[in-house]
PDB file of C-alpha atoms in Angstrom:
ATOM      1  CA  MET R 262     -12.719 -33.564  -1.755  1.00 45.00           C
ATOM      2  CA  ARG R 263     -15.417 -32.787  -4.242  1.00 50.00           C
ATOM      3  CA  ASN R 264     -18.244 -33.414  -1.702  1.00 55.00           C
ATOM      4  CA  LEU R 265     -16.423 -31.323   0.894  1.00 57.00           C
ATOM      5  CA  ILE R 266     -16.401 -28.197  -1.302  1.00 69.00           C
ATOM      6  CA  PRO R 267     -19.655 -27.136  -3.215  1.00 71.00           C
ATOM      7  CA  SER R 268     -19.460 -26.171  -6.793  1.00 75.00           C
ATOM      8  CA  TYR R 269     -20.284 -22.534  -6.273  1.00 76.00           C
ATOM      9  CA  ILE R 270     -17.077 -22.285  -4.362  1.00 80.00           C
ATOM     10  CA  ARG R 271     -15.016 -24.692  -6.259  1.00 83.00           C
ATOM     11  CA  VAL R 272     -15.496 -23.164  -9.782  1.00 88.00           C
ATOM     12  CA  PRO R 273     -14.645 -19.686  -8.904  1.00 89.00           C
ATOM     13  CA  VAL R 274     -11.493 -20.843  -6.798  1.00 90.00           C
ATOM     14  CA  ILE R 275     -10.136 -22.909  -9.625  1.00 92.00           C
ATOM     15  CA  PHE R 276     -10.932 -20.048 -12.171  1.00 92.00           C
ATOM     16  CA  PHE R 277      -9.107 -17.448 -10.054  1.00 93.00           C
ATOM     17  CA  ILE R 278      -6.034 -19.731  -9.640  1.00 94.00           C
ATOM     18  CA  ILE R 279      -5.770 -20.021 -13.326  1.00 93.00           C
ATOM     19  CA  PHE R 280      -6.354 -16.327 -13.767  1.00 92.00           C
ATOM     20  CA  GLY R 281      -3.562 -15.600 -11.329  1.00 91.00           C
ATOM     21  CA  ILE R 282      -1.099 -17.993 -13.150  1.00 92.00           C
ATOM     22  CA  VAL R 283      -1.981 -16.373 -16.476  1.00 90.00           C
ATOM     23  CA  GLU R 284      -1.409 -12.814 -15.183  1.00 88.00           C
ATOM     24  CA  PHE R 285       1.906 -13.911 -13.564  1.00 88.00           C
ATOM     25  CA  MET R 286       3.151 -15.726 -16.857  1.00 88.00           C
ATOM     26  CA  VAL R 287       2.016 -12.973 -19.394  1.00 87.00           C
ATOM     27  CA  ASP R 288       4.062  -9.725 -19.274  1.00 83.00           C
ATOM     28  CA  SER R 289       1.443  -7.051 -19.945  1.00 79.00           C
ATOM     29  CA  GLY R 290       3.136  -3.931 -18.326  1.00 77.00           C
ATOM     30  CA  ASP R 291       0.863  -1.933 -16.121  1.00 77.00           C
ATOM     31  CA  GLN R 292      -2.372  -3.134 -17.751  1.00 82.00           C
ATOM     32  CA  PRO R 293      -3.874  -6.693 -16.689  1.00 85.00           C
ATOM     33  CA  ALA R 294      -3.072  -9.245 -19.309  1.00 85.00           C
ATOM     34  CA  PHE R 295      -6.773  -9.874 -20.127  1.00 83.00           C
ATOM     35  CA  LEU R 296      -7.244  -6.173 -20.942  1.00 84.00           C
ATOM     36  CA  GLU R 297      -3.935  -5.806 -22.945  1.00 84.00           C
ATOM     37  CA  TYR R 298      -4.406  -9.030 -24.961  1.00 86.00           C
ATOM     38  CA  PRO R 299      -7.864  -9.961 -26.157  1.00 87.00           C
ATOM     39  CA  ALA R 300      -6.779 -13.602 -26.682  1.00 90.00           C
ATOM     40  CA  VAL R 301      -6.068 -13.838 -23.003  1.00 89.00           C
ATOM     41  CA  MET R 302      -9.609 -12.754 -22.294  1.00 90.00           C
ATOM     42  CA  LEU R 303     -10.970 -15.245 -24.705  1.00 93.00           C
ATOM     43  CA  PHE R 304      -8.852 -18.020 -23.131  1.00 92.00           C
ATOM     44  CA  LEU R 305     -10.177 -17.194 -19.666  1.00 92.00           C
ATOM     45  CA  PHE R 306     -13.689 -17.086 -20.857  1.00 93.00           C
ATOM     46  CA  LEU R 307     -13.226 -20.580 -22.439  1.00 94.00           C
ATOM     47  CA  VAL R 308     -11.637 -21.839 -19.097  1.00 93.00           C
ATOM     48  CA  LEU R 309     -14.575 -20.677 -17.282  1.00 92.00           C
ATOM     49  CA  LEU R 310     -17.081 -22.325 -19.694  1.00 93.00           C
ATOM     50  CA  ILE R 311     -15.223 -25.469 -19.542  1.00 94.00           C
ATOM     51  CA  LEU R 312     -15.277 -25.531 -15.630  1.00 91.00           C
ATOM     52  CA  ILE R 313     -19.051 -24.846 -15.635  1.00 91.00           C
ATOM     53  CA  ALA R 314     -19.474 -27.543 -18.278  1.00 91.00           C
ATOM     54  CA  ILE R 315     -17.516 -30.040 -16.115  1.00 90.00           C
ATOM     55  CA  GLU R 316     -19.586 -29.342 -13.119  1.00 85.00           C
ATOM     56  CA  ALA R 317     -22.788 -29.754 -15.194  1.00 85.00           C
ATOM     57  CA  ILE R 318     -21.618 -32.984 -16.579  1.00 90.00           C
ATOM     58  CA  ILE R 319     -20.641 -34.516 -13.195  1.00 84.00           C
ATOM     59  CA  GLY R 320     -24.038 -33.234 -11.695  1.00 79.00           C
ATOM     60  CA  ALA R 321     -25.917 -34.796 -14.431  1.00 81.00           C
ATOM     61  CA  LEU R 322     -24.073 -38.176 -13.982  1.00 84.00           C
ATOM     62  CA  GLU R 323     -24.814 -37.962 -10.247  1.00 78.00           C
ATOM     63  CA  ASN R 324     -28.443 -37.542 -11.031  1.00 77.00           C
ATOM     64  CA  VAL R 325     -28.487 -40.484 -13.435  1.00 80.00           C
ATOM     65  CA  MET R 326     -26.862 -42.651 -10.806  1.00 81.00           C
ATOM     66  CA  LEU R 327     -29.364 -41.367  -8.224  1.00 75.00           C
ATOM     67  CA  HIS R 328     -32.261 -42.581 -10.139  1.00 74.00           C
ATOM     68  CA  LYS R 329     -30.937 -45.933 -10.626  1.00 80.00           C
ATOM     69  CA  MET R 330     -30.459 -46.342  -6.761  1.00 79.00           C
ATOM     70  CA  ASP R 331     -32.998 -47.979  -4.493  1.00 80.00           C
ATOM     71  CA  GLU R 332     -34.668 -45.950  -1.801  1.00 79.00           C
ATOM     72  CA  GLU R 333     -32.232 -46.959   0.820  1.00 80.00           C
ATOM     73  CA  ALA R 334     -29.119 -45.996  -1.250  1.00 78.00           C
ATOM     74  CA  LYS R 335     -30.738 -42.851  -2.208  1.00 74.00           C
ATOM     75  CA  ALA R 336     -31.368 -41.899   1.320  1.00 76.00           C
ATOM     76  CA  ARG R 337     -27.756 -42.940   2.253  1.00 77.00           C
ATOM     77  CA  PHE R 338     -26.219 -41.067  -0.588  1.00 72.00           C
ATOM     78  CA  LEU R 339     -28.152 -37.815   0.056  1.00 70.00           C
ATOM     79  CA  ALA R 340     -27.457 -37.929   3.888  1.00 70.00           C
ATOM     80  CA  GLU R 341     -23.714 -38.343   3.051  1.00 70.00           C
ATOM     81  CA  LYS R 342     -23.796 -35.391   0.677  1.00 66.00           C
ATOM     82  CA  GLU R 343     -25.588 -33.284   3.095  1.00 63.00           C
ATOM     83  CA  THR R 344     -23.009 -34.109   5.875  1.00 61.00           C
ATOM     84  CA  ASN R 345     -20.086 -33.557   3.708  1.00 57.00           C
ATOM     85  CA  ASN R 346     -21.170 -30.405   1.897  1.00 55.00           C
ATOM     86  CA  PHE R 347     -20.227 -27.894   4.551  1.00 59.00           C
ATOM     87  CA  GLY R 348     -22.379 -29.549   7.228  1.00 61.00           C
ATOM     88  CA  TRP R 349     -19.817 -28.241   9.973  1.00 66.00           C
ATOM     89  CA  VAL R 350     -20.734 -24.527   8.801  1.00 66.00           C
ATOM     90  CA  LYS R 351     -24.379 -25.141   9.196  1.00 69.00           C
ATOM     91  CA  ASN R 352     -23.772 -26.787  12.627  1.00 75.00           C
ATOM     92  CA  ILE R 353     -21.724 -23.822  13.826  1.00 79.00           C
ATOM     93  CA  TYR R 354     -24.411 -21.395  12.530  1.00 76.00           C
ATOM     94  CA  ASN R 355     -27.182 -23.289  14.291  1.00 77.00           C
ATOM     95  CA  LYS R 356     -25.329 -23.049  17.594  1.00 82.00           C
ATOM     96  CA  LEU R 357     -24.683 -19.337  17.092  1.00 84.00           C
ATOM     97  CA  VAL R 358     -28.371 -18.488  16.509  1.00 83.00           C
ATOM     98  CA  ASP R 359     -29.968 -21.096  18.660  1.00 83.00           C
ATOM     99  CA  ASN R 360     -33.343 -21.198  16.885  1.00 79.00           C
ATOM    100  CA  LYS R 361     -35.840 -23.640  17.542  1.00 77.00           C
ATOM    101  CA  PRO R 362     -36.650 -26.085  14.545  1.00 75.00           C
ATOM    102  CA  ILE R 363     -40.042 -25.145  12.961  1.00 72.00           C
ATOM    103  CA  GLU R 364     -41.565 -28.400  14.197  1.00 71.00           C
ATOM    104  CA  GLU R 365     -40.686 -27.426  17.944  1.00 78.00           C
ATOM    105  CA  GLU R 366     -41.839 -23.692  17.716  1.00 75.00           C
ATOM    106  CA  GLY R 367     -45.049 -24.659  19.441  1.00 79.00           C
ATOM    107  CA  GLU R 368     -43.184 -24.838  22.652  1.00 82.00           C
ATOM    108  CA  ILE R 369     -42.118 -21.248  22.540  1.00 82.00           C
ATOM    109  CA  ILE R 370     -45.285 -19.486  21.168  1.00 84.00           C
ATOM    110  CA  LEU R 371     -46.513 -16.728  23.401  1.00 84.00           C
ATOM    111  CA  ASP R 372     -50.224 -16.472  24.346  1.00 83.00           C
ATOM    112  CA  HIS R 373     -51.018 -13.097  22.747  1.00 79.00           C
ATOM    113  CA  ASN R 374     -51.361 -12.695  19.005  1.00 79.00           C
ATOM    114  CA  TYR R 375     -52.501  -9.761  16.765  1.00 81.00           C
ATOM    115  CA  ASP R 376     -54.571 -10.566  13.587  1.00 83.00           C
ATOM    116  CA  GLY R 377     -53.311 -13.967  13.527  1.00 80.00           C
ATOM    117  CA  ILE R 378     -49.698 -12.988  13.967  1.00 84.00           C
ATOM    118  CA  LYS R 379     -48.030 -14.712  17.008  1.00 82.00           C
ATOM    119  CA  GLU R 380     -44.768 -14.055  18.838  1.00 84.00           C
ATOM    120  CA  LEU R 381     -41.992 -16.628  19.481  1.00 82.00           C
ATOM    121  CA  ASP R 382     -40.194 -16.411  22.802  1.00 84.00           C
ATOM    122  CA  ASN R 383     -36.752 -16.984  21.306  1.00 83.00           C
ATOM    123  CA  ASN R 384     -33.643 -16.892  23.387  1.00 85.00           C
ATOM    124  CA  LEU R 385     -31.112 -14.182  22.754  1.00 88.00           C
ATOM    125  CA  PRO R 386     -28.741 -15.518  19.922  1.00 89.00           C
ATOM    126  CA  PRO R 387     -25.559 -16.784  21.525  1.00 91.00           C
ATOM    127  CA  TRP R 388     -23.373 -14.680  19.042  1.00 91.00           C
ATOM    128  CA  TRP R 389     -25.121 -11.524  20.429  1.00 92.00           C
ATOM    129  CA  ILE R 390     -24.477 -12.649  24.102  1.00 94.00           C
ATOM    130  CA  TYR R 391     -20.905 -13.377  23.431  1.00 94.00           C
ATOM    131  CA  SER R 392     -20.389 -10.162  21.608  1.00 94.00           C
ATOM    132  CA  PHE R 393     -21.924  -8.294  24.404  1.00 96.00           C
ATOM    133  CA  TYR R 394     -19.712  -9.915  27.063  1.00 96.00           C
ATOM    134  CA  ILE R 395     -16.605  -9.245  24.906  1.00 96.00           C
ATOM    135  CA  SER R 396     -17.549  -5.658  24.664  1.00 97.00           C
ATOM    136  CA  ILE R 397     -17.778  -5.378  28.432  1.00 97.00           C
ATOM    137  CA  VAL R 398     -14.375  -7.023  29.054  1.00 97.00           C
ATOM    138  CA  PHE R 399     -12.931  -4.510  26.309  1.00 97.00           C
ATOM    139  CA  ALA R 400     -14.565  -1.598  28.002  1.00 96.00           C
ATOM    140  CA  VAL R 401     -12.962  -2.591  31.355  1.00 96.00           C
ATOM    141  CA  VAL R 402      -9.602  -3.051  29.846  1.00 95.00           C
ATOM    142  CA  TYR R 403      -9.924   0.342  27.823  1.00 93.00           C
ATOM    143  CA  LEU R 404     -10.871   2.166  30.908  1.00 93.00           C
ATOM    144  CA  ALA R 405      -8.055   0.905  33.049  1.00 93.00           C
ATOM    145  CA  ARG R 406      -5.457   1.372  30.347  1.00 91.00           C
ATOM    146  CA  TYR R 407      -6.273   4.948  29.324  1.00 88.00           C
ATOM    147  CA  HIS R 408      -8.020   6.429  32.337  1.00 88.00           C
ATOM    148  CA  VAL R 409      -6.640   4.754  35.265  1.00 90.00           C
ATOM    149  CA  PHE R 410      -3.046   4.103  34.305  1.00 89.00           C
ATOM    150  CA  ASP R 411      -2.721   7.177  31.949  1.00 86.00           C
ATOM    151  CA  GLY R 412      -2.093   5.424  28.775  1.00 86.00           C
ATOM    152  CA  PRO R 413      -1.215   7.421  25.679  1.00 88.00           C
ATOM    153  CA  SER R 414      -3.961   9.679  24.384  1.00 87.00           C
ATOM    154  CA  GLN R 415      -4.772  10.176  20.778  1.00 88.00           C
ATOM    155  CA  ILE R 416      -2.727  13.483  20.821  1.00 91.00           C
ATOM    156  CA  ASP R 417       0.179  11.662  22.227  1.00 90.00           C
ATOM    157  CA  GLU R 418      -0.056   9.003  19.574  1.00 91.00           C
ATOM    158  CA  LEU R 419      -0.352  11.651  16.848  1.00 94.00           C
ATOM    159  CA  GLU R 420       2.770  13.359  18.192  1.00 95.00           C
ATOM    160  CA  THR R 421       4.678  10.003  18.140  1.00 93.00           C
ATOM    161  CA  GLU R 422       3.557   9.277  14.757  1.00 94.00           C
ATOM    162  CA  LEU R 423       4.627  12.556  13.457  1.00 96.00           C
ATOM    163  CA  ALA R 424       8.205  12.305  15.079  1.00 96.00           C
ATOM    164  CA  GLU R 425       8.563   8.921  13.591  1.00 94.00           C
ATOM    165  CA  ALA R 426       7.490  10.233  10.258  1.00 94.00           C
ATOM    166  CA  LYS R 427       9.932  13.031  10.402  1.00 93.00           C
ATOM    167  CA  ILE R 428      12.769  10.550  11.237  1.00 93.00           C
ATOM    168  CA  ALA R 429      11.474   8.456   8.218  1.00 90.00           C
ATOM    169  CA  ILE R 430      11.626  11.478   5.933  1.00 85.00           C
ATOM    170  CA  GLU R 431      15.127  12.458   6.879  1.00 82.00           C
ATOM    171  CA  GLU R 432      16.297   8.726   6.393  1.00 84.00           C
ATOM    172  CA  TYR R 433      14.717   8.748   2.976  1.00 81.00           C
ATOM    173  CA  LYS R 434      16.365  12.003   2.102  1.00 73.00           C
ATOM    174  CA  LYS R 435      19.770  10.470   2.740  1.00 73.00           C
ATOM    175  CA  THR R 436      19.187   8.017   0.001  1.00 75.00           C
ATOM    176  CA  ALA R 437      17.077  10.412  -2.272  1.00 75.00           C
ATOM    177  CA  LYS R 438      19.773  13.130  -2.970  1.00 74.00           C
ATOM    178  CA  ASP R 439      17.725  14.683  -5.887  1.00 77.00           C
ATOM    179  CA  LEU R 440      15.104  15.734  -3.426  1.00 78.00           C
ATOM    180  CA  VAL R 441      17.536  18.622  -2.259  1.00 82.00           C
ATOM    181  CA  ASP R 442      16.859  22.244  -2.993  1.00 83.00           C
ATOM    182  CA  PHE R 443      18.426  25.577  -2.114  1.00 83.00           C
ATOM    183  CA  ASN R 444      16.559  25.552   1.136  1.00 86.00           C
ATOM    184  CA  THR R 445      17.725  22.032   2.337  1.00 84.00           C
ATOM    185  CA  VAL R 446      21.096  21.795   0.603  1.00 88.00           C
ATOM    186  CA  GLU R 447      24.208  21.166   2.938  1.00 88.00           C
ATOM    187  CA  LEU R 448      27.768  21.600   1.982  1.00 91.00           C
ATOM    188  CA  LEU R 449      29.239  18.265   0.733  1.00 90.00           C
ATOM    189  CA  THR R 450      32.684  17.326   2.031  1.00 91.00           C
ATOM    190  CA  GLU R 451      33.057  13.544   0.857  1.00 92.00           C
ATOM    191  CA  THR R 452      35.867  13.051  -1.672  1.00 93.00           C
ATOM    192  CA  SER R 453      33.520  11.240  -3.894  1.00 92.00           C
ATOM    193  CA  ASP R 454      31.138  14.200  -4.093  1.00 91.00           C
ATOM    194  CA  LEU R 455      33.876  16.575  -4.588  1.00 94.00           C
ATOM    195  CA  ASN R 456      35.432  14.619  -7.341  1.00 94.00           C
ATOM    196  CA  ALA R 457      32.077  14.355  -9.086  1.00 94.00           C
ATOM    197  CA  GLY R 458      31.596  18.154  -8.661  1.00 93.00           C
ATOM    198  CA  LYS R 459      34.995  18.729 -10.133  1.00 94.00           C
ATOM    199  CA  LYS R 460      34.030  16.727 -13.189  1.00 95.00           C
ATOM    200  CA  ILE R 461      30.895  18.637 -13.739  1.00 94.00           C
ATOM    201  CA  PHE R 462      32.742  21.899 -13.278  1.00 93.00           C
ATOM    202  CA  GLU R 463      35.347  21.018 -15.945  1.00 93.00           C
ATOM    203  CA  ALA R 464      32.736  19.821 -18.307  1.00 93.00           C
ATOM    204  CA  ASN R 465      30.423  22.838 -17.988  1.00 92.00           C
ATOM    205  CA  CYS R 466      31.928  25.942 -16.119  1.00 92.00           C
ATOM    206  CA  VAL R 467      35.577  26.332 -17.148  1.00 91.00           C
ATOM    207  CA  ALA R 468      34.564  28.219 -20.337  1.00 91.00           C
ATOM    208  CA  CYS R 469      33.427  31.118 -18.382  1.00 90.00           C
ATOM    209  CA  HIS R 470      35.174  30.683 -14.928  1.00 92.00           C
ATOM    210  CA  MET R 471      38.564  29.001 -16.013  1.00 92.00           C
ATOM    211  CA  ALA R 472      39.838  25.626 -14.785  1.00 91.00           C
ATOM    212  CA  ASP R 473      41.419  27.368 -11.660  1.00 92.00           C
ATOM    213  CA  GLY R 474      38.292  29.438 -10.917  1.00 90.00           C
ATOM    214  CA  GLY R 475      40.095  32.854 -11.660  1.00 91.00           C
ATOM    215  CA  GLY R 476      37.149  34.007 -13.833  1.00 88.00           C
ATOM    216  CA  GLY R 477      36.885  35.010 -17.477  1.00 89.00           C
ATOM    217  CA  ILE R 478      33.387  35.953 -18.790  1.00 89.00           C
ATOM    218  CA  GLY R 479      32.095  34.913 -15.353  1.00 89.00           C
ATOM    219  CA  PRO R 480      33.318  36.163 -12.075  1.00 91.00           C
ATOM    220  CA  ASN R 481      36.339  35.008  -9.948  1.00 92.00           C
ATOM    221  CA  LEU R 482      35.307  32.250  -7.842  1.00 92.00           C
ATOM    222  CA  THR R 483      38.490  32.295  -5.583  1.00 91.00           C
ATOM    223  CA  ASP R 484      38.000  35.727  -3.823  1.00 91.00           C
ATOM    224  CA  LYS R 485      35.582  36.567  -0.923  1.00 90.00           C
ATOM    225  CA  ASN R 486      33.232  38.546  -3.199  1.00 90.00           C
ATOM    226  CA  TRP R 487      29.925  37.342  -4.474  1.00 92.00           C
ATOM    227  CA  ILE R 488      27.350  39.092  -6.731  1.00 90.00           C
ATOM    228  CA  LEU R 489      24.426  36.912  -5.533  1.00 89.00           C
ATOM    229  CA  GLY R 490      25.632  35.838  -2.217  1.00 89.00           C
ATOM    230  CA  GLY R 491      28.068  33.150  -1.106  1.00 89.00           C
ATOM    231  CA  GLY R 492      27.622  30.008   1.069  1.00 91.00           C
ATOM    232  CA  ILE R 493      26.245  26.695  -0.199  1.00 92.00           C
ATOM    233  CA  LYS R 494      22.559  27.723  -0.287  1.00 92.00           C
ATOM    234  CA  ASN R 495      23.178  30.983  -2.335  1.00 92.00           C
ATOM    235  CA  VAL R 496      25.628  29.160  -4.783  1.00 93.00           C
ATOM    236  CA  PHE R 497      23.185  26.235  -5.198  1.00 92.00           C
ATOM    237  CA  LYS R 498      20.292  28.690  -6.016  1.00 92.00           C
ATOM    238  CA  THR R 499      22.441  30.693  -8.454  1.00 91.00           C
ATOM    239  CA  VAL R 500      23.440  27.552 -10.280  1.00 92.00           C
ATOM    240  CA  SER R 501      20.083  26.073 -10.281  1.00 90.00           C
ATOM    241  CA  GLU R 502      18.114  29.315 -11.130  1.00 90.00           C
ATOM    242  CA  GLY R 503      20.758  31.298 -13.109  1.00 89.00           C
ATOM    243  CA  GLY R 504      22.398  34.684 -12.490  1.00 85.00           C
ATOM    244  CA  ARG R 505      21.230  38.119 -13.100  1.00 82.00           C
ATOM    245  CA  ASP R 506      18.448  38.513 -15.710  1.00 79.00           C
ATOM    246  CA  GLY R 507      19.995  39.269 -19.222  1.00 72.00           C
ATOM    247  CA  LYS R 508      23.499  39.170 -18.300  1.00 74.00           C
ATOM    248  CA  GLY R 509      24.129  36.390 -15.702  1.00 77.00           C
ATOM    249  CA  MET R 510      24.716  32.667 -15.874  1.00 87.00           C
ATOM    250  CA  VAL R 511      22.036  30.449 -17.406  1.00 89.00           C
ATOM    251  CA  ALA R 512      19.920  28.186 -15.151  1.00 90.00           C
ATOM    252  CA  TRP R 513      21.414  24.611 -14.946  1.00 91.00           C
ATOM    253  CA  LYS R 514      18.447  23.025 -13.360  1.00 89.00           C
ATOM    254  CA  GLN R 515      17.276  21.784 -16.863  1.00 90.00           C
ATOM    255  CA  SER R 516      20.709  20.067 -17.455  1.00 91.00           C
ATOM    256  CA  LEU R 517      21.861  18.906 -13.980  1.00 92.00           C
ATOM    257  CA  LYS R 518      20.012  17.105 -11.414  1.00 90.00           C
ATOM    258  CA  PRO R 519      19.768  18.657  -7.938  1.00 90.00           C
ATOM    259  CA  SER R 520      22.366  16.128  -6.481  1.00 90.00           C
ATOM    260  CA  GLU R 521      24.813  17.185  -9.265  1.00 92.00           C
ATOM    261  CA  ILE R 522      24.135  20.968  -8.535  1.00 92.00           C
ATOM    262  CA  ALA R 523      25.062  20.279  -4.840  1.00 92.00           C
ATOM    263  CA  GLN R 524      28.138  18.503  -5.953  1.00 93.00           C
ATOM    264  CA  VAL R 525      29.476  21.201  -8.266  1.00 93.00           C
ATOM    265  CA  SER R 526      28.435  24.030  -5.895  1.00 92.00           C
ATOM    266  CA  SER R 527      30.338  22.306  -2.944  1.00 93.00           C
ATOM    267  CA  TYR R 528      33.393  21.839  -5.207  1.00 94.00           C
ATOM    268  CA  LEU R 529      33.595  25.395  -6.428  1.00 92.00           C
ATOM    269  CA  LEU R 530      33.433  26.630  -2.798  1.00 92.00           C
ATOM    270  CA  THR R 531      36.718  24.629  -2.238  1.00 93.00           C
ATOM    271  CA  LEU R 532      38.410  27.138  -4.689  1.00 92.00           C
ATOM    272  CA  GLN R 533      38.027  30.008  -2.393  1.00 90.00           C
ATOM    273  CA  GLY R 534      41.367  31.208  -1.071  1.00 89.00           C
ATOM    274  CA  THR R 535      43.374  29.480  -3.858  1.00 91.00           C
ATOM    275  CA  THR R 536      45.590  31.530  -6.185  1.00 90.00           C
ATOM    276  CA  PRO R 537      44.579  31.325  -9.802  1.00 89.00           C
ATOM    277  CA  ALA R 538      47.026  32.195 -12.718  1.00 90.00           C
ATOM    278  CA  LYS R 539      45.048  35.226 -13.888  1.00 90.00           C
ATOM    279  CA  PRO R 540      42.559  36.281 -11.419  1.00 90.00           C
ATOM    280  CA  LYS R 541      39.824  38.460 -12.427  1.00 90.00           C
ATOM    281  CA  ALA R 542      38.914  41.728 -10.363  1.00 92.00           C
ATOM    282  CA  PRO R 543      36.468  41.077  -7.452  1.00 88.00           C
ATOM    283  CA  GLU R 544      32.913  41.621  -8.297  1.00 89.00           C
ATOM    284  CA  GLY R 545      29.946  42.042  -5.845  1.00 86.00           C
ATOM    285  CA  ASP R 546      30.185  42.362  -2.231  1.00 88.00           C
ATOM    286  CA  ILE R 547      32.389  40.548   0.274  1.00 88.00           C
ATOM    287  CA  TRP R 548      30.479  37.411   1.868  1.00 82.00           C
ATOM    288  CA  GLU R 549      30.646  36.602   5.354  1.00 81.00           C
ATOM    289  CA  GLU R 550      28.902  33.542   6.721  1.00 75.00           C
TER     290      GLU R 550
END
């Protein structure tokens, strides 16, 4: 195995395997472990030195053994090393470039020369010829696909991707409820949402609006009159941003999440049409959807 993989590949691969294991085992938060902990950097540096030292020692031992061999054994050892040491890569490279060996270049030297500079009549590299043929096949397929059989154009692909992105955004919003605002909020009707809204209302709103929504310091929530507009969007905005300057309700966006504001807004809209014990006189204008 050692003869199959040269040291300039073997050492970095082993080092980065150890590096990956260390990063996986050491919890360093968002920073790499070798930056967060100097001891880890020192350890990795020592590992690299040890790997290089091992390669150097083995190389030195091979040289000592090589000098003790006779000429025939030396030639056999070097030939085997050359064959095993990525020889297949060199063979593929030679086939792709199709260059003549230096000793055979006399066969392809052209007659003319300039100032002693001569030109070789090399064949086109096979890799270039294969790439050229592949590009021709690709061009024919592309022409037929998009210009003969009316394949989707770039504009069509863009519109498709935008439509898919819009669907993905809508799906994401279903699970990311705190992205909602007064422009996108919708009336919640699920029992779990209304119960959560009721708890928020009882914890934060009854002091001003009473438990039954009849109103106290704040306005009556059971009639059809609204000071800043009714409906889920207006109510959400009022709860989030606050009421009238100087005398209205405080803004709850600092205390409640958008999803919680949507829940409490949806709940208090269920109080409309109910009969509170001591209803406050209507304020504002009658709201019609």
